[in-house]
Amino acid sequence: MRGLPLFFLLLPSVFSLDILMYVNVIGKSHLQFADKLIGVLNKEGHNVDVIMGMLNSIVSLKGSYGARNLVTVQFPGGESPWGSVADHLNNPFVETSNWNPFNMGFTKFIETADQLCDLILDSSSVSSLLSSHHYDVALLTGYDFCPFALAHHYKISKVISYVPTPACHIQNYYGGLPELPLYENMILDAMHGDRSHFHRRVIESLRTMKDRYIHYTAYSSINEKLRARFGENFPDVREIAKNISIDFTNSHPLLEEPKPISLRLRYIGGIGLPTPKPLNKELNDILNLSKKGNLIFSFGTQIDADKISDELQKVFINTFKRFPEYNFLWKFDGKTAMNSSNIFNMKWLPQTDLLYDSRVVAFISHMGLNSFTETSFAGVPVVSIPLFADQLHNARRATSLGTGIMVRKSEITEENLFNALEKILYDEKYLLRANEISTMVSALPDTPQRIFLEGIEFAAKFENLSPHYRLAGANHHFFIQTGWDVASFLTLLFLLLAITTFKLTLLILRNVTVRILWKRKVD
Ligand SMILES: *[C@@H]1O[C@H](CO)[C@@H](O)[C@H](O)[C@H]1NC(C)=O
Ligand SMILES: *[C@@H]1O[C@H](CO)[C@@H](O)[C@H](O)[C@H]1NC(C)=O
Ligand SMILES: *[C@@H]1O[C@H](CO)[C@@H](O)[C@H](O)[C@H]1NC(C)=O
């Protein structure tokens, strides 16, 4: 008899779970990623209720995304302040300063997320959804504390975080990962120079401290906000974040930078990647026109054609003209005359289908994580022009894998672009490496779907999973995690010892000299 409940517990996927999902809609790609996750869960028979926080009002929703219940929370009039303050979207080609304390994109993000949090907590649709259902597990975007506080308030004890990017700071901080200077920690706000250089590690350590400082100032204000609303006994949001069971990130284990991670952090990059479909006749005909091959060129879903200045357009056009045997399919506006027979201005590109077509030989990309993953799976080498967020990190990954060449957005000149394209198209090693990576990712024995589903189903069963995976670092100050306290203590100790030894030697020498002199005098 005693074995029976356990038996039921161990049966996989017999029970369908009721899952609450929170999606912070920061961009279109975030919505697409959530859509894929819901698809995977639905296919397994789980019910997913979804709350969408419309942080970015440029994104519009279509349909129900497979949600059993869908609640959207948006700013009054659908106008998110994020639209007007987000420099990265308004001036995507301007290199932002990482140092000016008044120009911290991340602070603006936190402020907007804070305002959205009020709307979520005020929303009657949210409260009626959450008070009328019991959820087995909550799956929440991990960019800010709000969804975790919401889950805590509604007594959902099993909580999982996810992000459509590489791991974010809340996942790193509260999983207890040490932020060591040798590794890229804060992927959303970093210059990503070569960390084998000492000076770079010094700079990146200072940046890490800056990010921690922003974080420390941010959580106290949300704590105050929550306590004003729910009473003084509402716990510190950091304590709630420490109790996350599992953190999912969209990184792929073979593509992400090798670095120290914890078992709480799970890589599901490549999950729900679309399978390529045959191209339509028009595209088929276009691809057949070129002598040597085709390149596709896209800045992703967030950058409209009007953000690409006339001068910049000319740089691209003039460079592409210098490769007449190749055709360039550019996702632009579908109408502006490019005045060149080898450039095709497309309103939209079926990116996956094209990447898997052997007539497409290279990709010019902003390197959003989906594009990076897709091109890696398809085995297509890439010229990366990263614009913001994690794109620089992804572009550097492709460079270090040997499948890509990067052109920084502030250095887009005919010369630089020409050199990058020349290498990608004429030096075979990029293609060979891209093919090798593609073979490796498809030969990997584990799948992101399995990691995701089994993680969710396991976490849904057990109340106290977090202490098993959380690293001790989560309970300690940043200086302790990174060993700064010990290093400072030892430095001081050695300094003290050195000074004492020096003084002592001086004293002895002086005594000895005085004695010798005195002896001589006496003699
Ligand atoms: C975190 O989990 C522990 C049990 O592992 C529990 O005692 C504690 O109350 C939880 N804290 C919060 C803020 O939920
Ligand atoms: C394109 O070329 C391929 C051979 O490279 C041929 O098999 C195919 O029929 C052509 N397609 C079109 C639409 O002309
Ligand atoms: C193409 O040529 C037309 C006419 O000369 C010109 O007005 C237009 O600016 C050109 N387009 C580009 C993208 O250079």
Coordinates of C-alpha atoms and ligand atoms in Angstrom, one line a residue:
M1 CA 0.0 0.0 0.0
R2 CA 2.8 2.4 0.9
G3 CA 4.3 2.0 -2.5
L4 CA 1.2 3.1 -4.3
P5 CA 1.4 6.9 -4.0
L6 CA 5.1 6.8 -4.9
F7 CA 4.2 4.7 -7.9
F8 CA 1.8 7.4 -9.1
L9 CA 4.3 10.0 -8.4
L10 CA 6.9 8.4 -10.6
L11 CA 4.6 7.9 -13.6
P12 CA 5.7 10.5 -16.1
S13 CA 3.2 12.8 -17.7
V14 CA 0.1 10.9 -16.7
F15 CA -1.2 13.9 -14.8
S16 CA -1.5 17.1 -16.7
L17 CA -0.1 20.0 -14.7
D18 CA -1.8 23.4 -14.2
I19 CA 0.9 25.9 -15.0
L20 CA 0.9 29.6 -14.5
M21 CA 3.2 31.4 -16.9
Y22 CA 4.3 35.0 -16.8
V23 CA 5.7 36.5 -19.9
N24 CA 7.5 39.8 -19.8
V25 CA 7.0 41.0 -23.4
I26 CA 10.2 42.9 -23.9
G27 CA 10.3 42.3 -27.6
K28 CA 8.8 40.1 -30.3
S29 CA 11.4 37.4 -29.9
H30 CA 10.4 37.1 -26.2
L31 CA 6.8 36.5 -27.2
Q32 CA 7.9 33.9 -29.8
F33 CA 10.0 32.1 -27.3
A34 CA 7.1 31.9 -24.8
D35 CA 4.9 30.6 -27.6
K36 CA 7.4 27.8 -28.2
L37 CA 7.5 26.9 -24.5
I38 CA 3.7 26.8 -24.3
G39 CA 3.6 24.7 -27.4
V40 CA 5.9 22.1 -25.8
L41 CA 3.9 22.1 -22.6
N42 CA 0.6 21.8 -24.4
K43 CA 1.8 18.9 -26.6
E44 CA 2.6 17.0 -23.3
G45 CA -1.0 17.7 -22.1
H46 CA -0.3 20.4 -19.6
N47 CA -2.6 23.4 -19.1
V48 CA -0.9 26.8 -19.3
D49 CA -2.6 30.0 -18.0
V50 CA -0.6 33.0 -19.2
I51 CA -0.2 36.6 -18.0
M52 CA 1.5 38.8 -20.5
G53 CA 3.1 42.0 -19.2
M54 CA 3.3 44.3 -22.2
L55 CA 6.6 46.1 -21.3
N56 CA 7.2 46.9 -25.0
S57 CA 4.1 48.4 -26.5
I58 CA 5.5 48.0 -30.1
V59 CA 4.7 44.3 -29.9
S60 CA 1.1 43.4 -30.7
L61 CA -0.5 40.1 -29.7
K62 CA -2.2 37.8 -32.1
G63 CA -4.3 34.9 -30.9
S64 CA -4.1 33.0 -27.6
Y65 CA -0.7 31.4 -28.0
G66 CA -2.1 28.1 -26.8
A67 CA -2.9 29.5 -23.4
R68 CA -6.0 28.1 -21.6
N69 CA -6.6 31.5 -20.1
L70 CA -4.7 34.6 -21.3
V71 CA -4.6 37.8 -19.4
T72 CA -2.7 40.8 -20.8
V73 CA -1.6 43.7 -18.7
Q74 CA -0.6 46.9 -20.5
F75 CA 0.2 50.5 -19.8
P76 CA -2.7 53.0 -20.1
G77 CA -3.5 53.6 -23.8
G78 CA -1.1 50.8 -24.7
E79 CA 1.8 53.3 -24.4
S80 CA 4.7 51.8 -22.5
P81 CA 7.3 54.4 -21.3
W82 CA 9.9 51.8 -22.4
G83 CA 9.2 52.8 -26.0
S84 CA 10.3 56.4 -25.4
V85 CA 13.2 55.8 -23.1
A86 CA 14.7 52.7 -24.8
D87 CA 17.6 54.2 -26.6
H88 CA 18.6 50.9 -28.0
L89 CA 15.4 50.8 -30.0
N90 CA 15.3 54.4 -31.0
N91 CA 19.0 54.8 -31.9
P92 CA 20.1 51.2 -32.5
F93 CA 23.3 52.1 -34.3
V94 CA 24.6 54.5 -31.7
E95 CA 27.2 52.9 -29.3
T96 CA 26.0 53.7 -25.8
S97 CA 28.4 54.5 -23.0
N98 CA 28.6 51.8 -20.4
W99 CA 29.9 54.2 -17.8
N100 CA 27.7 57.3 -17.7
P101 CA 25.6 56.7 -14.6
F102 CA 22.7 58.6 -16.1
N103 CA 22.6 56.6 -19.2
M104 CA 22.0 53.2 -17.8
G105 CA 19.6 51.4 -20.0
F106 CA 19.2 48.8 -17.4
T107 CA 18.0 51.3 -14.8
K108 CA 15.3 52.4 -17.3
F109 CA 14.3 48.9 -17.7
I110 CA 14.0 48.3 -14.0
E111 CA 11.9 51.5 -13.7
T112 CA 9.5 50.5 -16.4
A113 CA 9.3 47.0 -15.0
D114 CA 8.4 48.5 -11.6
Q115 CA 5.6 50.5 -13.1
L116 CA 4.3 47.5 -15.0
C117 CA 4.4 45.6 -11.7
D118 CA 1.9 48.1 -10.1
L119 CA -0.4 47.5 -13.1
I120 CA -0.1 43.7 -12.7
L121 CA -0.8 43.9 -8.9
D122 CA -3.7 46.2 -9.5
S123 CA -5.2 44.2 -12.3
S124 CA -8.5 42.6 -11.4
S125 CA -8.2 40.1 -14.3
V126 CA -4.9 38.9 -12.8
S127 CA -6.2 38.6 -9.3
S128 CA -9.4 36.8 -10.4
L129 CA -7.4 34.4 -12.5
L130 CA -4.9 33.6 -9.7
S131 CA -7.5 33.4 -6.9
S132 CA -9.8 31.1 -8.8
H133 CA -7.1 28.5 -9.8
H134 CA -4.7 26.3 -8.1
Y135 CA -1.4 26.0 -9.9
D136 CA 1.1 23.1 -9.6
V137 CA 4.0 25.3 -10.7
A138 CA 4.7 28.8 -12.0
L139 CA 7.0 29.5 -15.0
L140 CA 8.1 33.1 -14.8
T141 CA 10.4 35.3 -16.8
G142 CA 13.4 36.1 -14.7
Y143 CA 14.2 39.7 -15.6
D144 CA 12.6 41.4 -12.6
F145 CA 11.2 40.4 -9.2
C146 CA 7.6 41.2 -9.8
P147 CA 6.4 37.8 -11.1
F148 CA 8.1 36.0 -8.2
A149 CA 6.4 38.3 -5.7
L150 CA 3.1 37.7 -7.4
A151 CA 3.5 33.9 -7.2
H152 CA 4.5 34.2 -3.6
H153 CA 1.4 36.3 -2.8
Y154 CA -0.8 33.7 -4.4
K155 CA 0.9 30.9 -2.6
I156 CA 2.4 29.1 -5.6
S157 CA 5.3 27.5 -3.9
K158 CA 7.0 25.8 -6.8
V159 CA 8.5 28.4 -9.0
I160 CA 10.7 28.1 -12.1
S161 CA 12.3 31.0 -14.0
Y162 CA 13.0 31.2 -17.7
V163 CA 14.6 33.8 -20.0
P164 CA 14.7 33.9 -23.9
T165 CA 18.3 35.2 -23.6
P166 CA 21.4 33.8 -22.0
A167 CA 21.1 33.6 -18.2
C168 CA 20.1 37.0 -16.6
H169 CA 21.3 38.5 -13.3
I170 CA 18.4 37.3 -11.1
Q171 CA 19.1 33.8 -12.2
N172 CA 22.9 34.2 -11.6
Y173 CA 22.6 36.1 -8.3
Y174 CA 20.0 34.0 -6.6
G175 CA 21.3 30.7 -7.9
G176 CA 24.4 31.8 -6.2
L177 CA 26.8 31.8 -9.2
P178 CA 30.0 33.6 -8.5
E179 CA 30.7 36.5 -10.9
L180 CA 34.3 35.9 -11.7
P181 CA 36.3 38.4 -13.8
L182 CA 37.4 35.8 -16.3
Y183 CA 33.8 35.1 -17.5
E184 CA 31.1 37.1 -19.1
N185 CA 28.6 37.5 -16.3
M186 CA 26.3 40.4 -17.1
I187 CA 25.5 39.5 -20.7
L188 CA 23.0 42.4 -21.2
D189 CA 25.4 45.2 -20.4
A190 CA 29.0 44.5 -21.3
M191 CA 31.6 45.3 -23.8
H192 CA 32.9 41.8 -24.0
G193 CA 36.5 42.4 -24.6
D194 CA 39.1 39.6 -24.3
R195 CA 39.1 38.6 -20.7
S196 CA 42.5 37.0 -20.9
H197 CA 43.9 40.5 -20.6
F198 CA 44.4 41.8 -17.0
H199 CA 43.1 45.3 -17.8
R200 CA 39.9 43.9 -19.2
R201 CA 39.3 41.9 -16.1
V202 CA 39.8 45.0 -14.0
I203 CA 37.3 46.9 -16.1
E204 CA 34.8 44.1 -16.1
S205 CA 35.0 43.7 -12.4
L206 CA 34.2 47.4 -11.9
R207 CA 31.3 47.0 -14.3
T208 CA 30.1 44.0 -12.3
M209 CA 30.1 46.1 -9.2
K210 CA 28.2 48.8 -11.0
D211 CA 25.5 46.3 -12.0
R212 CA 25.3 44.9 -8.5
Y213 CA 24.9 48.4 -7.2
I214 CA 22.0 49.1 -9.6
H215 CA 20.5 45.8 -8.5
Y216 CA 20.9 46.5 -4.7
T217 CA 19.2 49.9 -5.1
A218 CA 16.4 48.4 -7.2
Y219 CA 15.3 45.6 -4.9
S220 CA 14.9 47.9 -1.9
S221 CA 12.3 50.0 -3.7
I222 CA 10.3 47.0 -4.9
N223 CA 10.4 45.6 -1.3
E224 CA 9.0 48.9 0.0
K225 CA 6.3 48.8 -2.7
L226 CA 5.3 45.3 -1.9
R227 CA 5.2 45.8 1.9
A228 CA 3.1 48.9 1.5
R229 CA 0.7 46.8 -0.5
F230 CA 0.8 43.4 1.3
G231 CA 1.9 44.4 4.8
E232 CA 5.2 44.5 6.7
N233 CA 5.5 40.7 6.8
F234 CA 5.9 40.3 3.1
P235 CA 9.3 38.7 2.7
D236 CA 12.3 40.3 1.0
V237 CA 12.1 39.6 -2.7
R238 CA 15.6 38.2 -2.7
E239 CA 14.5 35.5 -0.3
I240 CA 11.7 34.6 -2.7
A241 CA 14.1 34.6 -5.7
K242 CA 16.4 32.2 -3.8
N243 CA 13.6 29.7 -3.6
I244 CA 13.3 29.3 -7.4
S245 CA 13.5 25.6 -8.2
I246 CA 15.1 25.7 -11.7
D247 CA 16.3 28.5 -14.0
F248 CA 15.9 27.9 -17.7
T249 CA 17.9 29.9 -20.2
N250 CA 17.8 29.9 -24.0
S251 CA 21.5 29.3 -24.3
H252 CA 22.6 26.1 -26.1
P253 CA 25.2 24.0 -24.3
L254 CA 27.5 23.7 -27.3
L255 CA 27.2 27.3 -28.3
E256 CA 27.3 29.2 -25.0
E257 CA 30.6 30.2 -23.4
P258 CA 31.9 27.4 -21.2
K259 CA 31.8 28.8 -17.7
P260 CA 31.1 27.7 -14.1
I261 CA 27.3 27.2 -13.8
S262 CA 25.1 25.5 -11.3
L263 CA 22.7 22.6 -11.6
R264 CA 19.8 25.0 -11.1
L265 CA 20.6 26.6 -14.4
R266 CA 19.4 24.6 -17.4
Y267 CA 20.3 25.3 -21.0
I268 CA 17.3 24.8 -23.4
G269 CA 18.6 26.7 -26.4
G270 CA 17.2 25.4 -29.6
I271 CA 13.9 24.4 -28.0
G272 CA 11.0 24.5 -30.5
L273 CA 13.2 25.6 -33.3
P274 CA 11.0 25.6 -36.4
T275 CA 11.6 22.9 -39.0
P276 CA 12.4 24.2 -42.4
K277 CA 9.7 24.2 -45.0
P278 CA 10.1 24.2 -48.8
L279 CA 10.4 27.7 -50.2
N280 CA 7.7 29.3 -52.4
K281 CA 8.3 29.6 -56.1
E282 CA 9.2 33.3 -56.0
L283 CA 12.1 32.7 -53.5
N284 CA 13.1 29.5 -55.3
D285 CA 13.4 31.5 -58.5
I286 CA 15.4 34.3 -56.8
L287 CA 17.8 31.8 -55.2
N288 CA 18.4 30.2 -58.6
L289 CA 19.5 33.5 -60.2
S290 CA 22.9 33.9 -58.5
K291 CA 26.1 32.4 -59.9
K292 CA 27.8 31.5 -56.7
G293 CA 25.2 31.7 -53.9
N294 CA 23.0 33.9 -51.8
L295 CA 23.3 35.8 -48.6
I296 CA 20.5 36.7 -46.3
F297 CA 20.6 39.9 -44.3
S298 CA 18.3 40.8 -41.4
F299 CA 18.4 43.0 -38.3
G300 CA 15.7 41.0 -36.7
T301 CA 12.2 41.8 -35.6
Q302 CA 12.7 45.0 -33.6
I303 CA 14.6 47.2 -36.1
D304 CA 12.4 48.7 -38.8
A305 CA 13.9 50.0 -42.1
D306 CA 13.4 53.7 -41.0
K307 CA 16.1 53.1 -38.3
I308 CA 18.7 52.5 -40.9
S309 CA 19.9 55.8 -42.2
D310 CA 20.4 56.7 -45.9
E311 CA 24.2 56.7 -45.4
L312 CA 24.1 53.3 -43.7
Q313 CA 21.9 52.0 -46.5
K314 CA 24.5 53.3 -49.1
V315 CA 27.3 51.6 -47.2
F316 CA 25.5 48.2 -47.4
I317 CA 24.4 48.7 -51.0
N318 CA 27.9 49.8 -52.2
T319 CA 29.6 46.9 -50.5
F320 CA 27.1 44.3 -51.8
K321 CA 27.7 45.6 -55.4
R322 CA 31.3 44.6 -55.0
F323 CA 30.2 40.9 -54.8
P324 CA 28.3 40.6 -58.2
E325 CA 28.4 36.8 -58.3
Y326 CA 26.4 36.7 -55.0
N327 CA 22.8 37.8 -54.4
F328 CA 21.8 39.5 -51.2
L329 CA 18.3 39.0 -49.8
W330 CA 17.8 41.9 -47.4
K331 CA 14.9 42.0 -45.0
F332 CA 14.2 45.8 -45.4
D333 CA 10.9 47.4 -46.3
G334 CA 10.1 45.5 -49.5
K335 CA 9.8 48.7 -51.5
T336 CA 12.8 51.1 -51.5
A337 CA 14.7 50.8 -54.8
M338 CA 18.2 49.3 -54.1
N339 CA 19.5 50.2 -57.6
S340 CA 21.5 47.1 -57.8
S341 CA 20.7 43.8 -59.6
N342 CA 22.2 41.6 -56.9
I343 CA 20.2 43.1 -54.0
F344 CA 16.6 42.0 -53.3
N345 CA 14.7 44.2 -50.9
M346 CA 12.3 41.9 -49.0
K347 CA 9.5 42.9 -46.6
W348 CA 9.9 39.6 -44.8
L349 CA 12.2 36.6 -45.0
P350 CA 11.4 33.0 -44.0
Q351 CA 14.7 32.9 -42.2
T352 CA 14.7 29.2 -41.1
D353 CA 13.7 27.9 -44.5
L354 CA 16.3 30.0 -46.2
L355 CA 19.1 29.1 -43.8
Y356 CA 18.5 25.4 -44.5
D357 CA 18.7 25.9 -48.3
S358 CA 22.1 25.0 -49.7
R359 CA 21.9 28.0 -52.1
V360 CA 22.2 30.3 -49.0
V361 CA 25.9 30.5 -48.2
A362 CA 26.1 33.1 -45.5
F363 CA 24.0 35.2 -43.2
I364 CA 24.4 38.9 -42.2
S365 CA 22.7 39.1 -38.8
H366 CA 22.2 41.3 -35.7
M367 CA 22.7 38.0 -33.8
G368 CA 19.6 37.9 -31.6
L369 CA 19.9 34.6 -29.8
N370 CA 17.3 32.9 -32.0
S371 CA 19.2 33.9 -35.1
F372 CA 22.5 32.8 -33.6
T373 CA 21.0 29.4 -32.7
E374 CA 19.3 28.9 -36.0
T375 CA 22.3 29.7 -38.1
S376 CA 24.4 27.4 -35.9
F377 CA 22.0 24.6 -36.3
A378 CA 21.8 25.2 -40.1
G379 CA 25.6 25.4 -40.5
V380 CA 25.6 28.8 -42.1
P381 CA 28.6 31.1 -41.4
V382 CA 27.7 34.6 -40.3
V383 CA 28.8 38.2 -40.5
S384 CA 27.5 39.6 -37.2
I385 CA 26.5 43.2 -36.7
P386 CA 25.2 43.1 -33.1
L387 CA 23.1 46.1 -31.9
F388 CA 22.1 45.7 -28.3
A389 CA 21.2 43.5 -25.3
D390 CA 22.7 40.0 -25.6
Q391 CA 23.6 40.4 -29.3
L392 CA 27.2 41.4 -28.7
H393 CA 27.6 38.4 -26.5
N394 CA 26.1 36.1 -29.1
A395 CA 28.2 37.6 -31.9
R396 CA 31.4 37.1 -29.8
R397 CA 30.3 33.5 -29.3
A398 CA 30.1 32.9 -33.1
T399 CA 33.5 34.6 -33.5
S400 CA 35.1 32.4 -30.9
L401 CA 33.4 29.2 -32.3
G402 CA 35.0 30.2 -35.6
T403 CA 31.7 30.5 -37.5
G404 CA 31.4 34.2 -37.6
I405 CA 33.1 37.6 -38.1
M406 CA 31.9 40.6 -36.3
V407 CA 31.6 44.2 -37.5
R408 CA 30.8 46.6 -34.6
K409 CA 27.8 48.8 -35.3
S410 CA 29.9 52.0 -34.8
E411 CA 32.4 50.7 -37.4
I412 CA 30.1 49.8 -40.3
T413 CA 32.2 51.1 -43.3
E414 CA 32.5 49.7 -46.8
E415 CA 36.0 48.7 -46.0
N416 CA 35.1 46.7 -42.8
L417 CA 32.1 45.2 -44.3
F418 CA 33.9 44.2 -47.5
N419 CA 36.7 42.6 -45.5
A420 CA 34.3 40.6 -43.3
L421 CA 32.3 39.4 -46.3
E422 CA 35.4 38.5 -48.3
K423 CA 36.6 36.3 -45.4
I424 CA 33.2 34.6 -44.9
L425 CA 32.7 34.0 -48.6
Y426 CA 36.2 33.1 -49.8
D427 CA 37.9 31.5 -46.8
E428 CA 36.6 28.0 -46.5
K429 CA 37.4 27.5 -42.9
Y430 CA 34.3 29.4 -41.7
L431 CA 31.9 27.2 -43.7
L432 CA 33.7 24.0 -42.6
R433 CA 33.5 25.0 -39.0
A434 CA 29.8 26.0 -39.4
N435 CA 29.2 22.6 -40.8
E436 CA 31.0 20.9 -38.0
I437 CA 29.1 22.8 -35.3
S438 CA 25.8 22.0 -37.1
T439 CA 26.7 18.3 -37.1
M440 CA 27.6 18.5 -33.4
V441 CA 24.4 20.1 -32.3
S442 CA 22.3 17.6 -34.1
A443 CA 24.3 14.7 -32.7
L444 CA 24.0 15.9 -29.1
P445 CA 22.3 13.0 -27.2
D446 CA 20.1 15.2 -25.1
T447 CA 17.3 17.5 -26.3
P448 CA 16.2 20.8 -25.0
Q449 CA 12.6 19.6 -25.0
R450 CA 13.4 16.8 -22.6
I451 CA 15.5 19.0 -20.3
F452 CA 12.6 21.5 -20.2
L453 CA 9.7 19.1 -19.7
E454 CA 11.4 16.8 -17.2
G455 CA 12.6 19.9 -15.3
I456 CA 9.1 21.3 -15.1
E457 CA 7.5 18.0 -14.2
F458 CA 10.1 17.2 -11.5
A459 CA 10.0 20.7 -10.0
A460 CA 6.2 20.5 -9.9
K461 CA 6.4 17.4 -7.6
F462 CA 8.7 18.7 -4.9
E463 CA 8.2 21.6 -2.5
N464 CA 11.8 22.0 -1.4
L465 CA 13.9 21.6 -4.5
S466 CA 15.8 24.9 -4.3
P467 CA 18.2 24.0 -1.4
H468 CA 19.5 21.1 -3.5
Y469 CA 20.6 23.2 -6.4
R470 CA 21.2 26.7 -5.0
L471 CA 24.9 27.5 -4.5
A472 CA 26.0 28.9 -1.1
G473 CA 26.9 32.1 -2.9
A474 CA 23.3 33.1 -3.0
N475 CA 23.4 33.7 0.7
H476 CA 26.4 35.9 0.6
H477 CA 27.5 39.3 -0.5
F478 CA 29.1 39.6 -3.9
F479 CA 32.5 40.3 -2.3
I480 CA 32.4 37.0 -0.4
Q481 CA 31.2 35.0 -3.5
T482 CA 34.2 36.2 -5.5
G483 CA 36.7 35.8 -2.7
W484 CA 37.4 39.5 -2.5
D485 CA 37.1 39.4 1.3
V486 CA 39.8 36.7 1.7
A487 CA 41.9 38.4 -1.0
S488 CA 41.7 41.8 0.8
F489 CA 42.4 40.2 4.2
L490 CA 45.5 38.3 2.8
T491 CA 46.7 41.4 1.0
L492 CA 46.4 43.4 4.3
L493 CA 48.1 40.7 6.2
F494 CA 51.0 40.4 3.8
L495 CA 51.3 44.2 3.7
L496 CA 51.3 44.3 7.5
L497 CA 53.9 41.5 7.7
A498 CA 56.1 43.2 5.0
I499 CA 55.9 46.5 6.9
T500 CA 56.7 44.8 10.2
T501 CA 59.6 42.9 8.8
F502 CA 60.9 46.0 7.1
K503 CA 60.7 48.1 10.3
L504 CA 62.2 45.3 12.4
T505 CA 65.1 44.9 9.9
L506 CA 65.7 48.6 10.0
L507 CA 65.6 48.6 13.8
I508 CA 68.1 45.7 14.0
L509 CA 70.4 47.2 11.4
R510 CA 70.3 50.5 13.2
N511 CA 71.1 48.8 16.5
V512 CA 73.9 46.8 14.9
T513 CA 75.4 49.9 13.3
V514 CA 75.1 51.9 16.5
R515 CA 76.9 49.1 18.4
I516 CA 79.6 48.9 15.8
L517 CA 80.2 52.6 15.8
W518 CA 80.2 52.7 19.6
K519 CA 82.6 49.7 19.7
R520 CA 84.9 51.5 17.2
K521 CA 84.8 54.7 19.4
V522 CA 85.6 52.7 22.5
D523 CA 88.4 50.9 20.6
Ligands
LIG1 C1 12.0 29.5 1.1 O1 12.0 28.1 1.2 C2 12.2 27.7 2.6 C3 12.2 26.2 2.6 O2 13.1 25.7 1.7 C4 11.1 28.3 3.4 O3 11.3 27.9 4.8 C5 11.1 29.8 3.3 O4 10.0 30.3 4.0 C6 10.9 30.2 1.9 N1 11.1 31.6 1.8 C7 10.2 32.4 1.1 C8 10.4 33.8 1.1 O5 9.4 31.9 0.4
LIG2 C1 16.6 25.9 -59.3 O1 17.8 25.2 -59.6 C2 17.8 23.8 -59.3 C3 19.1 23.2 -59.6 O2 20.1 24.0 -58.9 C4 16.7 23.1 -60.0 O3 16.6 21.7 -59.6 C5 15.4 23.7 -59.7 O4 14.4 23.2 -60.5 C6 15.4 25.2 -60.0 N1 14.2 25.8 -59.5 C7 13.6 26.7 -60.2 C8 12.3 27.2 -59.6 O5 13.9 27.1 -61.3
LIG3 C1 18.1 54.6 -56.4 O1 18.1 55.5 -57.5 C2 17.1 56.6 -57.3 C3 17.1 57.4 -58.6 O2 18.4 57.7 -59.0 C4 17.5 57.5 -56.1 O3 16.5 58.5 -55.9 C5 17.5 56.6 -54.9 O4 17.9 57.3 -53.8 C6 18.4 55.4 -55.1 N1 18.2 54.5 -54.0 C7 19.2 54.2 -53.1 C8 18.8 53.3 -52.0 O5 20.3 54.6 -53.2

